[in-house]
Coordinates of C-alpha atoms in Angstrom, one line a residue:
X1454 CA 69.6 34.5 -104.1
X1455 CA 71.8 32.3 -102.3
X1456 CA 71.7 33.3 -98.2
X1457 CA 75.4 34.2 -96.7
X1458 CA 76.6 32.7 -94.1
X1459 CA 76.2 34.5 -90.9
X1460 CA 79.7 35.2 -88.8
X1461 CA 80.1 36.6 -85.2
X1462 CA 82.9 39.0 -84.9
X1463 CA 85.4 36.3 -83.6
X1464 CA 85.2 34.2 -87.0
X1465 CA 85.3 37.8 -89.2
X1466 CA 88.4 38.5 -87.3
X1467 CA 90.1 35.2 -87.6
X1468 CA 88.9 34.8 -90.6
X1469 CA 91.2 38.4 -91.7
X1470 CA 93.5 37.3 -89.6
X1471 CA 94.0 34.1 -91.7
X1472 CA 94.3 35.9 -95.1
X1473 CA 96.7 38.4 -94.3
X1474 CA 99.3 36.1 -92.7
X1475 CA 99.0 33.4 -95.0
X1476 CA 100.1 36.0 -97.8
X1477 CA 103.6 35.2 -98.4
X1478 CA 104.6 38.9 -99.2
X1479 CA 102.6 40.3 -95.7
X1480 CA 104.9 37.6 -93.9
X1481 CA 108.1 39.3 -95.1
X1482 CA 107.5 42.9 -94.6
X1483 CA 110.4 45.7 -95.0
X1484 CA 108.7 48.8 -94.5
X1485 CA 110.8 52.4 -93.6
X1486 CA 108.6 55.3 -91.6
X1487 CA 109.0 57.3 -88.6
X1488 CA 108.7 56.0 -84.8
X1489 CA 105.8 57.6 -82.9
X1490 CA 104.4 56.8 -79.8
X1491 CA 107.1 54.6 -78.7
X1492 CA 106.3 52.9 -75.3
X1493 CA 107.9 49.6 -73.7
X1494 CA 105.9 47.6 -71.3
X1495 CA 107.0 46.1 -68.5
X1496 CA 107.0 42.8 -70.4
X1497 CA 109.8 44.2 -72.3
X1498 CA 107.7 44.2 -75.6
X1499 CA 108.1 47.8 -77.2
X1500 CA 104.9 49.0 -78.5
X1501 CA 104.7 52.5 -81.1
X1502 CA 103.7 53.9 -84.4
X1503 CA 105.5 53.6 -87.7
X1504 CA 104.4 56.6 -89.7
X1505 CA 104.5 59.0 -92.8
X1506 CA 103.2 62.1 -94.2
X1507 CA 99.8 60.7 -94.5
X1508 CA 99.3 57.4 -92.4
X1509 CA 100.2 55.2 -89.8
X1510 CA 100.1 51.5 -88.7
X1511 CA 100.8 49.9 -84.7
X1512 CA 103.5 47.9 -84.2
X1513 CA 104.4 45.6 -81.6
X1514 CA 108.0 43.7 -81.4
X1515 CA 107.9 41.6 -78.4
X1516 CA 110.5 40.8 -75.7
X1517 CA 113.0 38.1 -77.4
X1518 CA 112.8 40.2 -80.3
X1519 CA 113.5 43.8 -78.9
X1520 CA 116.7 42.0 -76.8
X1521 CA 118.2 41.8 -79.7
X1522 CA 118.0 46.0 -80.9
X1523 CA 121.5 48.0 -81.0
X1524 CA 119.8 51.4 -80.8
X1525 CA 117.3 53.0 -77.9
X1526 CA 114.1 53.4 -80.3
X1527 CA 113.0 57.4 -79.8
X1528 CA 110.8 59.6 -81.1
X1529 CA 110.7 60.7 -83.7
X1530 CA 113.1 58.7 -85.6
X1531 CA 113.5 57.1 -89.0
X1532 CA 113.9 53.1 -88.9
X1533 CA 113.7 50.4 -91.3
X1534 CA 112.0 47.2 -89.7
X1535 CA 111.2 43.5 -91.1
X1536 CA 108.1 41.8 -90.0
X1537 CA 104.9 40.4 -91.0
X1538 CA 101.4 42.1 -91.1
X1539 CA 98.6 40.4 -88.9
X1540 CA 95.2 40.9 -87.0
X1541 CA 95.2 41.4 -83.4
X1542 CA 92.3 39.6 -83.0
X1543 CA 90.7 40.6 -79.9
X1544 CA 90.0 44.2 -81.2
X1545 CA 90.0 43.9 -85.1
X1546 CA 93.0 45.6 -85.4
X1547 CA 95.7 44.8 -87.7
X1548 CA 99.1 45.1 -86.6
X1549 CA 102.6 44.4 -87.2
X1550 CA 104.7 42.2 -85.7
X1551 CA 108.5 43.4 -86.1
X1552 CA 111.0 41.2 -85.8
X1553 CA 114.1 43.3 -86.3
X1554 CA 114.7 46.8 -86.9
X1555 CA 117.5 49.6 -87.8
X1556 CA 117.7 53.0 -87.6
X1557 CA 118.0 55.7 -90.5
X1558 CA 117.8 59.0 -89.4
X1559 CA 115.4 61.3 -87.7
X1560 CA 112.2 61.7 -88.9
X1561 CA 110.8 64.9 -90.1
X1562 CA 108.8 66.2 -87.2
X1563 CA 111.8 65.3 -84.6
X1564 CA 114.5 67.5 -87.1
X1565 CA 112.3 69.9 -87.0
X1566 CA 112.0 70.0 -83.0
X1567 CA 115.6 70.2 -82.9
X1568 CA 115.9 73.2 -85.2
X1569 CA 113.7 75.2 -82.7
X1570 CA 115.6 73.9 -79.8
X1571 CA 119.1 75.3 -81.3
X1572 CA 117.5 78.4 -82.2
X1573 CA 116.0 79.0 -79.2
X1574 CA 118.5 77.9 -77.0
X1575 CA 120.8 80.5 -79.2
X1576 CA 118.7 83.1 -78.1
X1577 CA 119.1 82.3 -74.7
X1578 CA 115.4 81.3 -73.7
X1579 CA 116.6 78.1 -71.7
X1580 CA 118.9 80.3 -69.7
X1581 CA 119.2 79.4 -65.7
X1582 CA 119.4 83.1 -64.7
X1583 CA 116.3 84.1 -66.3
X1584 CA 114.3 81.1 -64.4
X1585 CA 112.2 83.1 -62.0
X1586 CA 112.2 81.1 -58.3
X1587 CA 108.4 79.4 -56.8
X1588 CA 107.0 81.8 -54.5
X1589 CA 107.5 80.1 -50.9
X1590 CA 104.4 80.7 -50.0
X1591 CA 101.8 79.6 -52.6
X1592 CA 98.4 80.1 -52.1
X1593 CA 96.7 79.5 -55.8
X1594 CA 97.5 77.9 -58.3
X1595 CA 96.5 78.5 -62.4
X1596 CA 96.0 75.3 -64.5
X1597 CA 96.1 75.4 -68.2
X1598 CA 95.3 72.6 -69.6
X1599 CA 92.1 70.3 -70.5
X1600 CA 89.5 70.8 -68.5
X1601 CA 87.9 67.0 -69.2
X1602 CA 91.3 65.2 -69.3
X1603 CA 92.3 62.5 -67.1
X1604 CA 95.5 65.3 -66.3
X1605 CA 93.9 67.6 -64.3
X1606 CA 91.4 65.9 -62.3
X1607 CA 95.3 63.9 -61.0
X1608 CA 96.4 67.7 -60.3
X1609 CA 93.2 68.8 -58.3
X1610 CA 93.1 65.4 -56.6
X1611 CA 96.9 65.3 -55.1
X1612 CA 96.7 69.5 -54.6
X1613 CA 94.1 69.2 -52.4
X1614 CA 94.8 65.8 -50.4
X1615 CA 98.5 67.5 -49.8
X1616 CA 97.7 71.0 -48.8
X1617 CA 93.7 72.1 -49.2
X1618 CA 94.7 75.4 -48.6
X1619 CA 95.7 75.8 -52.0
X1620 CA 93.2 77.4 -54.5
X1621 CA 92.9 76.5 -57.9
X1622 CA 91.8 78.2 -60.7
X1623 CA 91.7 76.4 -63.9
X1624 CA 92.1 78.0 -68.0
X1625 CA 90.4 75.7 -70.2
X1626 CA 92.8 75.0 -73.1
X1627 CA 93.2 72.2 -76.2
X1628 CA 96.5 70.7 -75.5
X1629 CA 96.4 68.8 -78.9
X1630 CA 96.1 69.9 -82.3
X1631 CA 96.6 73.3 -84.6
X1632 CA 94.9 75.7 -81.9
X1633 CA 96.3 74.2 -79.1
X1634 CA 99.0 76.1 -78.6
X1635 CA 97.2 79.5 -79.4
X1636 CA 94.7 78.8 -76.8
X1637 CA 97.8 77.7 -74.0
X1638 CA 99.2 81.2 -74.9
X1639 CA 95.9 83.1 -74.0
X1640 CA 95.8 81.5 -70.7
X1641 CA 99.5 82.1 -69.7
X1642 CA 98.2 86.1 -71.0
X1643 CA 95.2 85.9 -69.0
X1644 CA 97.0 84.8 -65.9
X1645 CA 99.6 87.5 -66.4
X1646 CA 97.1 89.9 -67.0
X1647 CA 95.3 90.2 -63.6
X1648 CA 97.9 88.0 -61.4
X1649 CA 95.6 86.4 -59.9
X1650 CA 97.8 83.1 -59.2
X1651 CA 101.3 82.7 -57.6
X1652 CA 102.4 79.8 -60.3
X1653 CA 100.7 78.8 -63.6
X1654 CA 100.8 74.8 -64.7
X1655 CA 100.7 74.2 -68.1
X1656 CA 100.4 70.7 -68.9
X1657 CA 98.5 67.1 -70.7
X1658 CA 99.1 63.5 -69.9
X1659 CA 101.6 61.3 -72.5
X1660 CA 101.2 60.7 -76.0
X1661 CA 103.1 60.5 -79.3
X1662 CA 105.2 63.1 -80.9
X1663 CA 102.0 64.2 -83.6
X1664 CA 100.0 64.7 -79.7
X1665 CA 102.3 66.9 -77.9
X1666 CA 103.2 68.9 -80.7
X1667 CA 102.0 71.9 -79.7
X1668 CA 104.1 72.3 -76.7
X1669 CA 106.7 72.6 -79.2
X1670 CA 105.3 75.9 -80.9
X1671 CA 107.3 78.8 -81.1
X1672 CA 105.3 81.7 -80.0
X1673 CA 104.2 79.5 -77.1
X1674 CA 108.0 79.2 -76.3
X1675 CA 108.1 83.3 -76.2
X1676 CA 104.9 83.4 -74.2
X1677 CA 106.5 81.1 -71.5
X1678 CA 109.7 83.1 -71.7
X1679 CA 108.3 86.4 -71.4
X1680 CA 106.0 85.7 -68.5
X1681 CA 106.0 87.1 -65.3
X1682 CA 104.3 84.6 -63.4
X1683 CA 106.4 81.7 -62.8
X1684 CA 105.4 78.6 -65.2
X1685 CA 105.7 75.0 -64.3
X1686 CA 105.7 72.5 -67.9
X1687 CA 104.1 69.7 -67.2
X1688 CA 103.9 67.8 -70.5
X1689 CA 103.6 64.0 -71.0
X1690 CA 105.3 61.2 -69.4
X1691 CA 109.0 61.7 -67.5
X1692 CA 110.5 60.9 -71.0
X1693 CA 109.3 63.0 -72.9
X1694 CA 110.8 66.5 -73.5
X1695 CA 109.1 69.5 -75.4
X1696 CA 110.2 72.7 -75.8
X1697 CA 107.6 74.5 -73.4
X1698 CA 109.4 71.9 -70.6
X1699 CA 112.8 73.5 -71.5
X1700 CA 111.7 77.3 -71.6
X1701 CA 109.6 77.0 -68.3
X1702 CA 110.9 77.9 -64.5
X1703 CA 110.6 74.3 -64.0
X1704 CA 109.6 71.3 -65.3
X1705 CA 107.8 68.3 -63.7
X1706 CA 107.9 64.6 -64.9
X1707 CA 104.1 64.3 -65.2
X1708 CA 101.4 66.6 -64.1
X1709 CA 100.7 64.6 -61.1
X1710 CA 104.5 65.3 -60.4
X1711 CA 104.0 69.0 -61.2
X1712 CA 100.9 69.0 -58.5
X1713 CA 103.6 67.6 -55.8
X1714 CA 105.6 69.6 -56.4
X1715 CA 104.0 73.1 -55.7
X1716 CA 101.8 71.6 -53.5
X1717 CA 105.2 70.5 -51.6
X1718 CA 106.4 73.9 -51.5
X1719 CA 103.9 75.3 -49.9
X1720 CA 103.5 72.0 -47.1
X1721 CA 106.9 72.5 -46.3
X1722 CA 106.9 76.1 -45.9
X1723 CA 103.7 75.1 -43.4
X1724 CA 105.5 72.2 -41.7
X1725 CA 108.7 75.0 -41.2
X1726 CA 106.9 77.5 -39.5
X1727 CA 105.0 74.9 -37.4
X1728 CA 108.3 73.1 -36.3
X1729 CA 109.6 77.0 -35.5
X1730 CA 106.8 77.7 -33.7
X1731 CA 106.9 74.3 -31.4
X1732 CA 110.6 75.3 -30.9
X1733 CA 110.0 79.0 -29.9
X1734 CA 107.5 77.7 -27.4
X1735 CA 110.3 75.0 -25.9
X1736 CA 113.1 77.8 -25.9
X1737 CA 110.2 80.7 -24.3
X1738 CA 109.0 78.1 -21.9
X1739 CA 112.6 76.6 -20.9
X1740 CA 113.3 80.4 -20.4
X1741 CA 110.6 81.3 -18.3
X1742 CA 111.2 77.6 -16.2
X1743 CA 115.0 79.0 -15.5
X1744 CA 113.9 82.8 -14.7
X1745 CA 111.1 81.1 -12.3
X1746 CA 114.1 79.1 -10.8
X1747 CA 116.2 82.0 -10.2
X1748 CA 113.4 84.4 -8.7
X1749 CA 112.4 81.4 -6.3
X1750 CA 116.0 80.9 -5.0
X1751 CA 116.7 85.0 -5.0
X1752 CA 113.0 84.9 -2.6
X1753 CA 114.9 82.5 -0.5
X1754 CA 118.4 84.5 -0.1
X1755 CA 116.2 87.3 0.5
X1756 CA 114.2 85.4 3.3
X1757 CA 117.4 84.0 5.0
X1758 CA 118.7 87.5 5.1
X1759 CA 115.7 89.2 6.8
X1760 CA 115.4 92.2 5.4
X1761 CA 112.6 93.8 7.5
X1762 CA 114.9 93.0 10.7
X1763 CA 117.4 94.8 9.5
X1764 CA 116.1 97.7 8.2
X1765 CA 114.9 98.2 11.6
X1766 CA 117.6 97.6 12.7
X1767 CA 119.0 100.4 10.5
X1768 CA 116.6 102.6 11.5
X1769 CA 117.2 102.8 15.3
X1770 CA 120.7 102.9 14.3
X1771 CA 120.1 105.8 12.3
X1772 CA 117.7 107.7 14.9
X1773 CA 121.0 107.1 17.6
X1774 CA 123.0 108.3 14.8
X1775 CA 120.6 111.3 14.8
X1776 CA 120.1 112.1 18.7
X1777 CA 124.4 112.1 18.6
X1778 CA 124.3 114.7 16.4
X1779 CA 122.0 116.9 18.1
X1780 CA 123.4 116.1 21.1
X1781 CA 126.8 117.3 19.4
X1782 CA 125.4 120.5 17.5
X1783 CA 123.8 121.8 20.6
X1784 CA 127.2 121.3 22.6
X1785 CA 129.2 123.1 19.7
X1786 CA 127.0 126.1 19.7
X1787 CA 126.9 126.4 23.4
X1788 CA 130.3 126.5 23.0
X1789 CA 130.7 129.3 20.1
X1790 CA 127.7 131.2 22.0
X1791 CA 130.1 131.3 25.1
X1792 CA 133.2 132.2 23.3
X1793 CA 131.1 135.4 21.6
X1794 CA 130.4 136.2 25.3
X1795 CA 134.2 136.2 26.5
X1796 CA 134.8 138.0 23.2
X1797 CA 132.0 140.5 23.7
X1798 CA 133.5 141.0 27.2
X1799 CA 137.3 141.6 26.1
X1800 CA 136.1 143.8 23.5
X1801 CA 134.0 146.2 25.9
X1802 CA 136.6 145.8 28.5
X1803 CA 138.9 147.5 26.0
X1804 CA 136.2 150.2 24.9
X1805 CA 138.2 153.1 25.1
X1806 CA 134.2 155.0 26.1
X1807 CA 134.3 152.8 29.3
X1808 CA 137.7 154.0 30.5
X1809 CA 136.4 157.9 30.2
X1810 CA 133.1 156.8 31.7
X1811 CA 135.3 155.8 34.9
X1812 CA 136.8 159.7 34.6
X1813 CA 139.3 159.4 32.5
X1814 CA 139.8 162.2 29.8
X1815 CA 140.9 161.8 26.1
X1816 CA 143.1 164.6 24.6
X1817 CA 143.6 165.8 20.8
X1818 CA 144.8 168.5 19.4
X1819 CA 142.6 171.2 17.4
X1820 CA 143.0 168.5 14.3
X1821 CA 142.5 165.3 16.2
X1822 CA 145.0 164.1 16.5
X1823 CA 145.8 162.3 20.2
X1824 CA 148.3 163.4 22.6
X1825 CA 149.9 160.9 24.5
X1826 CA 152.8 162.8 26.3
X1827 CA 153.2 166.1 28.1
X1828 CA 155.7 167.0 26.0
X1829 CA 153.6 167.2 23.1
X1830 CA 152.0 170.5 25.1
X1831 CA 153.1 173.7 25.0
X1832 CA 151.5 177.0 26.7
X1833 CA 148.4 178.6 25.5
X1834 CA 147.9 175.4 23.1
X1835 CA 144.6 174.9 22.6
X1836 CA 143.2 170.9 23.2
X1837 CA 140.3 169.4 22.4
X1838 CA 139.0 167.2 25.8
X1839 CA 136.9 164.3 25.1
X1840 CA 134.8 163.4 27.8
X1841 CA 132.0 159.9 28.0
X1842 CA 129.1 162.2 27.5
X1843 CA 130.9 164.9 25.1
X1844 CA 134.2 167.2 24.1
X1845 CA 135.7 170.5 25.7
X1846 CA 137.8 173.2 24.6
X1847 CA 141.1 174.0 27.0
X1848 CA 144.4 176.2 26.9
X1849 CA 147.4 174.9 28.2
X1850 CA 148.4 177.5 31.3
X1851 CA 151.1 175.3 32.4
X1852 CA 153.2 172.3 32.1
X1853 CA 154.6 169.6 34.5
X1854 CA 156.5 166.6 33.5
X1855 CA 156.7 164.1 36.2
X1856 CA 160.7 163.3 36.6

């Protein structure tokens, strides 16, 4: 048995590498399949899949080669592209070099993404109205998505460096393949179910059209929509658009973008009352600085006006004011007392009872009534004399008038 020649991994390579370009058909390739994965460095070579319903080969078409394309390459879409097949030496892996390429259509997957965005959009799922707002205050925060992925240790890291305040509580999901979406849809429930979060995250780092695919499933699109939580997508890299990102509340570039940005809402709402508070405390103390101001000068008018001198002075005016007065009073009722005594004195000077105490008599007639004149008398007429101390009956005998 002849002994084979032993090869390191270098020579098998180049070796592989050898054969396949120096077979005139591999060097002039036209091939037709669908773009996946399409990314362009910042080289300017463009990197992706070409695919079809059962396989898929990398492609790379470098800088001075991709200058030269009249279309934006996308996702999803059908080309046909000229190149040659070759090894890429370094990791085994063979590879084709494109060297021109032409679009044809959209691929299967990508026609199919659109139907469900038409439909959906018909149905009005994307509408702005029915976007519920972020809370402004939020104080946890629900992750769905893997738990071992590069995508939410990014969202922990930048939630908790820009406000550790937050809580987060995390749904462990698949974010790729046929129960993916199923398993998103249970956590959106589950938040729902005991709203135990302000916002939910749903979300996965980049990848090709096959690898986001289930952010493009319908009943997750209905979840999303009917939710009453308020549900930032936060699906792949800024480019790429899946259906959850046009259902959700809002959608963020990137996770790490989505992290920001509720972390943001909160930081600001914290930096807001903090910059209200430091100005309440300027406005209070520039108000209490002014009203000290004032009741120090209003001390000093009241100093300069002495107002102990003059309420004593006030008061020995007042008790001045006060002796006047009593000195007055007591003069006026001196006064009225002596005019009741000069009245007292006319009045009993006039007492008709002190004239008959001096001897005079008062004469009526048997009725009482007064006579005043002798002529008023006739003989035998009896009169009634009233005397100080009582009366007496009398007959006229005689009468006498004076001439």
């Amino acid at each position: 048995m002849t002994n084979a020649r032993i090869l390191s991994v270098s020579e098998l390579n180049q070796y592989v590498k050898t054969l396949l370009e120096s077979n005139s058909l591999l060097k002039n390739l036209a091939i037709q399949g669908e773009l996946s994965n399409v990314k362009r460095a910042a080289s300017g070579h463009l990197y992706f899949s070409l695919k079809d319903a059962a396989s898929k080969i990398d492609c790379v078409m470098f800088k001075n080669a991709a200058i030269g394309l009249k279309f934006l390459p996308k996702e999803g879409q059908k080309v046909t592209l000229r190149g040659s097949l070759g090894v890429y030496q370094p990791s085994g892996q063979y590879q084709i070099t494109v060297r021109s390429m032409e679009p044809q259509g959209l691929g299967d997957l990508f026609q199919a993404y659109l139907a469900l965005k038409d439909a959906l959009e018909g149905k009005g799922y994307f509408d702005r109205d029915h976007k519920k707002k972020l809370p402004e205050i939020i104080s946890r925060v629900g992750l769905i998505t893997s738990p071992t992925g590069a995508a939410v240790k990014d969202m922990i890291s930048i939630i908790k460096r820009r406000n550790p305040l937050i809580d987060i509580v995390i749904y462990p999901s698949l974010v790729q393949g046929d129960e993916a979406a199923g398993n998103i849809i249970k956590g959106i429930r589950a938040f729902n179910a005991v709203q135990s979060v302000d916002v939910i995250i749903i979300g996965r780092g980049g990848g090709s059209i096959e690898d986001l695919w289930a952010f493009n499933d319908e009943y997750l699109a209905k979840a999303i929509y009917e939710s009453d939580l308020p549900i930032v997508s936060a699906v792949g890299h800024e480019i790429d658009y899946t259906i959850a990102d046009f259902v959700a509340d809002l959608r963020a570039p990137t996770p790490s973008g989505a992290a920001e940005l509720v972390a943001e809402e909160t930081m600001t709402m914290i930096l807001a009352l903090v910059n209200q508070k430091s100005r309440l405390i300027q406005i209070i103390e520039a108000k209490i600085g002014k009203n000290r101001e004032t009741v120090l000068r209003l001390k000093k008018d009241l100093l300069r006006f002495r107002p102990q001198e003059r309420i004593e002075e006030m008061r020995l005016y007042l008790d001045l004011i006060n002796d006047r007065m009593i000195r007055a009073l007591k003069g006026r009722i001196k006064n009225e007392r002596q005019q009741l005594i000069n009245v007292k004195t006319r009045i009993e000077a006039m007492n008709p009872v002190n004239v008959l105490k001096k001897g005079y008599v008062r004469v009526t007639d048997n009725n009482g009534f007064p006579i005043a004149s002798i002529t008023a008398l006739t003989n035998d007429q009896l009169v009634i004399l009233h005397f100080a101390d009582g009366e007496a009956k009398a007959s006229i005998q005689s009468t006498k008038e004076n001439k």
